[in-house]
Amino acid sequence: MDTRSFPTKGNLLINKSTLALARQGYDLLDRKRNVLISAIVDIVDQIRLINSEIDVTFQEAYSSLELANVQLGVNTVLDMAMAIPVEDSVKIYTRSVMDSDIPTAAYTPGGNSPAYSFYATSEALDIARLKFARVKELTIRMAVLENAAFRLSTNINKAQKRANALQNVTIPHYENLVKEISNSLEEKEREEFIRLKVIKRKKQSEK
């Protein structure tokens, strides 16, 4: 048996303190959940905008690439594509949102100058290069946002479960415990008061 359920004034104070902490914990978790929900709603809006832009940019990039393949030949375009350096400017780090570590990325786009020479190229190839560079930038941003949305969603679920446990289990348990101990102590005080009155009357009658 939990000794904290014994009807004593010390246990009453302990359980009242625990109940106050549980309520405070619930309020903090509720605020955290609301902040995380607000953050994820903002991220979803950004993802929606990037999605629409990335679809259009992909279509334009592939159209320009197809035209360049027709004008220059597939092998020539492939040789020029091999001259493009490997992307190594993406840096991954984390930021904190209500104690939730959210990964993000710092990306520095390269210059507008192509990695191939202008000799024997076409405008279509230049347009395709710029469009695919934009697609790469949008894809990086999309990956960061989707990862952040996943992390936030996981943390929202955790906060929700903890808040539910406090609201539906812990807080009602200590509310009942405080009520039961208070009632028991009040009953003891009434019994003690009546006992003292009986003793007092008995002494008065003896006099």
Short mmCIF file of C-alpha atoms in Angstrom, two decimals:
data_model
loop_
_atom_site.label_atom_id
_atom_site.label_comp_id
_atom_site.label_asym_id
_atom_site.label_seq_id
_atom_site.Cartn_x
_atom_site.Cartn_y
_atom_site.Cartn_z
CA MET A 1 0.00 0.00 0.00
CA ASP A 2 1.20 3.47 -0.86
CA THR A 3 2.08 5.19 2.42
CA ARG A 4 1.20 8.54 0.82
CA SER A 5 -2.46 7.50 0.91
CA PHE A 6 -2.50 7.40 4.71
CA PRO A 7 -4.73 10.20 6.10
CA THR A 8 -2.10 12.45 7.66
CA LYS A 9 -1.52 16.17 7.32
CA GLY A 10 1.98 15.49 5.99
CA ASN A 11 0.60 13.26 3.23
CA LEU A 12 -2.07 15.85 2.46
CA LEU A 13 0.62 18.50 1.87
CA ILE A 14 2.73 16.09 -0.22
CA ASN A 15 -0.19 15.06 -2.42
CA LYS A 16 -1.37 18.65 -2.86
CA SER A 17 2.16 19.58 -3.98
CA THR A 18 2.27 16.64 -6.41
CA LEU A 19 -1.15 17.59 -7.77
CA ALA A 20 0.01 21.18 -8.34
CA LEU A 21 3.11 19.92 -10.17
CA ALA A 22 0.99 17.59 -12.33
CA ARG A 23 -1.32 20.46 -13.29
CA GLN A 24 1.66 22.68 -14.06
CA GLY A 25 3.19 19.90 -16.15
CA TYR A 26 -0.04 19.52 -18.11
CA ASP A 27 -0.19 23.28 -18.80
CA LEU A 28 3.42 23.26 -20.04
CA LEU A 29 2.82 20.25 -22.27
CA ASP A 30 -0.34 21.86 -23.64
CA ARG A 31 1.58 25.03 -24.50
CA LYS A 32 4.39 22.99 -26.06
CA ARG A 33 1.89 21.05 -28.14
CA ASN A 34 0.23 24.25 -29.39
CA VAL A 35 3.58 25.81 -30.32
CA LEU A 36 4.64 22.66 -32.20
CA ILE A 37 1.29 22.48 -34.00
CA SER A 38 1.66 26.12 -35.05
CA ALA A 39 5.18 25.38 -36.31
CA ILE A 40 4.09 22.33 -38.30
CA VAL A 41 1.17 24.23 -39.87
CA ASP A 42 3.63 26.89 -41.07
CA ILE A 43 5.93 24.17 -42.46
CA VAL A 44 3.07 22.46 -44.31
CA ASP A 45 2.19 25.79 -45.95
CA GLN A 46 5.81 26.18 -47.08
CA ILE A 47 5.89 22.61 -48.42
CA ARG A 48 2.73 23.26 -50.41
CA LEU A 49 4.25 26.36 -52.03
CA ILE A 50 7.55 24.63 -52.83
CA ASN A 51 5.70 21.62 -54.22
CA SER A 52 3.84 23.72 -56.76
CA GLU A 53 7.02 25.58 -57.77
CA ILE A 54 9.13 22.44 -58.01
CA ASP A 55 6.61 20.76 -60.33
CA VAL A 56 6.60 23.68 -62.73
CA THR A 57 10.40 24.06 -62.59
CA PHE A 58 10.92 20.34 -63.23
CA GLN A 59 8.70 20.48 -66.31
CA GLU A 60 10.52 23.52 -67.67
CA ALA A 61 13.93 21.96 -66.95
CA TYR A 62 13.10 18.68 -68.72
CA SER A 63 11.58 20.54 -71.68
CA SER A 64 14.79 22.57 -72.07
CA LEU A 65 16.90 19.42 -71.66
CA GLU A 66 14.94 17.60 -74.35
CA LEU A 67 15.42 20.54 -76.69
CA ALA A 68 19.15 20.62 -75.93
CA ASN A 69 19.39 16.87 -76.66
CA VAL A 70 17.76 17.45 -80.03
CA GLN A 71 19.98 20.44 -80.87
CA LEU A 72 23.32 19.12 -79.57
CA GLY A 73 22.88 15.37 -79.36
CA VAL A 74 22.48 13.23 -76.25
CA ASN A 75 26.19 12.29 -76.05
CA THR A 76 27.31 15.93 -76.21
CA VAL A 77 24.90 16.91 -73.43
CA LEU A 78 26.04 13.93 -71.38
CA ASP A 79 29.71 14.93 -71.75
CA MET A 80 28.90 18.47 -70.58
CA ALA A 81 26.90 17.11 -67.65
CA MET A 82 29.96 15.14 -66.50
CA ALA A 83 31.85 18.43 -66.16
CA ILE A 84 29.49 19.65 -63.45
CA PRO A 85 31.23 19.35 -60.01
CA VAL A 86 29.83 17.23 -57.17
CA GLU A 87 27.57 19.18 -54.81
CA ASP A 88 29.31 19.52 -51.43
CA SER A 89 28.08 22.88 -50.16
CA VAL A 90 25.13 21.50 -48.16
CA LYS A 91 25.76 21.69 -44.41
CA ILE A 92 23.43 19.94 -41.95
CA TYR A 93 22.79 21.31 -38.46
CA THR A 94 19.94 21.39 -35.94
CA ARG A 95 17.78 24.04 -34.34
CA SER A 96 15.60 23.74 -31.26
CA VAL A 97 11.84 24.29 -31.20
CA MET A 98 10.43 23.79 -27.68
CA ASP A 99 13.24 21.35 -26.80
CA SER A 100 12.72 19.50 -30.09
CA ASP A 101 15.85 19.18 -32.22
CA ILE A 102 14.89 19.92 -35.81
CA PRO A 103 17.45 19.23 -38.57
CA THR A 104 17.95 21.94 -41.15
CA ALA A 105 20.46 22.67 -43.89
CA ALA A 106 22.55 25.56 -45.08
CA TYR A 107 22.97 25.58 -48.85
CA THR A 108 25.10 28.00 -50.82
CA PRO A 109 24.12 27.95 -54.50
CA GLY A 110 26.99 28.11 -56.97
CA GLY A 111 27.51 30.99 -59.34
CA ASN A 112 25.66 31.42 -62.60
CA SER A 113 28.71 30.55 -64.67
CA PRO A 114 28.44 27.06 -66.21
CA ALA A 115 31.09 24.36 -65.60
CA TYR A 116 31.34 23.76 -69.37
CA SER A 117 32.54 26.09 -72.08
CA PHE A 118 30.10 28.10 -74.19
CA TYR A 119 31.57 26.58 -77.33
CA ALA A 120 29.18 24.28 -79.16
CA THR A 121 26.36 24.73 -76.62
CA SER A 122 22.87 26.13 -76.95
CA GLU A 123 20.56 28.43 -75.08
CA ALA A 124 18.32 25.47 -74.29
CA LEU A 125 21.17 23.77 -72.40
CA ASP A 126 21.89 26.94 -70.41
CA ILE A 127 18.22 27.25 -69.48
CA ALA A 128 18.09 23.57 -68.47
CA ARG A 129 21.18 24.03 -66.27
CA LEU A 130 19.66 27.02 -64.48
CA LYS A 131 16.30 25.28 -64.06
CA PHE A 132 17.87 22.12 -62.64
CA ALA A 133 19.97 24.24 -60.28
CA ARG A 134 16.74 25.76 -59.03
CA VAL A 135 15.22 22.28 -58.72
CA LYS A 136 18.21 21.21 -56.60
CA GLU A 137 17.75 24.21 -54.31
CA LEU A 138 14.02 23.53 -53.94
CA THR A 139 14.64 19.81 -53.33
CA ILE A 140 17.05 20.60 -50.49
CA ARG A 141 14.53 22.96 -48.92
CA MET A 142 11.77 20.38 -49.37
CA ALA A 143 13.85 17.64 -47.71
CA VAL A 144 14.59 19.91 -44.75
CA LEU A 145 10.94 20.89 -44.34
CA GLU A 146 9.61 17.33 -44.66
CA ASN A 147 12.15 16.08 -42.12
CA ALA A 148 11.21 18.92 -39.76
CA ALA A 149 7.51 18.12 -40.20
CA PHE A 150 8.16 14.46 -39.36
CA ARG A 151 10.17 15.34 -36.23
CA LEU A 152 7.56 17.86 -35.09
CA SER A 153 4.74 15.38 -35.68
CA THR A 154 6.58 12.76 -33.58
CA ASN A 155 7.13 15.24 -30.75
CA ILE A 156 3.51 16.42 -30.92
CA ASN A 157 2.36 12.82 -30.46
CA LYS A 158 4.71 12.38 -27.49
CA ALA A 159 3.50 15.61 -25.87
CA GLN A 160 -0.11 14.58 -26.53
CA LYS A 161 0.37 11.17 -24.86
CA ARG A 162 2.04 12.73 -21.82
CA ALA A 163 -0.64 15.41 -21.55
CA ASN A 164 -3.38 12.77 -21.81
CA ALA A 165 -1.71 10.66 -19.11
CA LEU A 166 -1.56 13.66 -16.79
CA GLN A 167 -5.10 14.82 -17.56
CA ASN A 168 -6.81 11.41 -17.47
CA VAL A 169 -4.72 9.43 -14.97
CA THR A 170 -2.30 11.36 -12.78
CA ILE A 171 -4.34 14.49 -12.03
CA PRO A 172 -7.63 12.63 -11.26
CA HIS A 173 -5.69 10.17 -9.06
CA TYR A 174 -4.18 12.91 -6.90
CA GLU A 175 -7.42 14.91 -6.86
CA ASN A 176 -9.20 11.86 -5.42
CA LEU A 177 -6.34 11.20 -3.01
CA VAL A 178 -6.36 14.79 -1.72
CA LYS A 179 -10.15 14.67 -1.38
CA GLU A 180 -10.10 11.35 0.50
CA ILE A 181 -7.35 12.45 2.88
CA SER A 182 -9.05 15.81 3.48
CA ASN A 183 -12.36 14.08 4.23
CA SER A 184 -10.64 11.62 6.57
CA LEU A 185 -8.84 14.40 8.42
CA GLU A 186 -12.06 16.43 8.69
CA GLU A 187 -13.86 13.37 10.04
CA LYS A 188 -11.10 12.82 12.60
CA GLU A 189 -11.27 16.48 13.63
CA ARG A 190 -15.06 16.21 14.09
CA GLU A 191 -14.65 13.04 16.12
CA GLU A 192 -11.95 14.66 18.23
CA PHE A 193 -14.11 17.76 18.74
CA ILE A 194 -17.07 15.64 19.84
CA ARG A 195 -14.84 13.58 22.13
CA LEU A 196 -13.46 16.72 23.76
CA LYS A 197 -17.00 18.10 24.24
CA VAL A 198 -18.07 14.85 25.90
CA ILE A 199 -15.05 14.94 28.21
CA LYS A 200 -15.73 18.59 29.04
CA ARG A 201 -19.38 17.90 29.87
CA LYS A 202 -18.42 14.91 31.97
CA LYS A 203 -15.97 16.99 33.99
CA GLN A 204 -18.55 19.75 34.43
CA SER A 205 -21.16 17.26 35.61
CA GLU A 206 -18.67 15.76 38.12
CA LYS A 207 -18.10 19.22 39.60
#
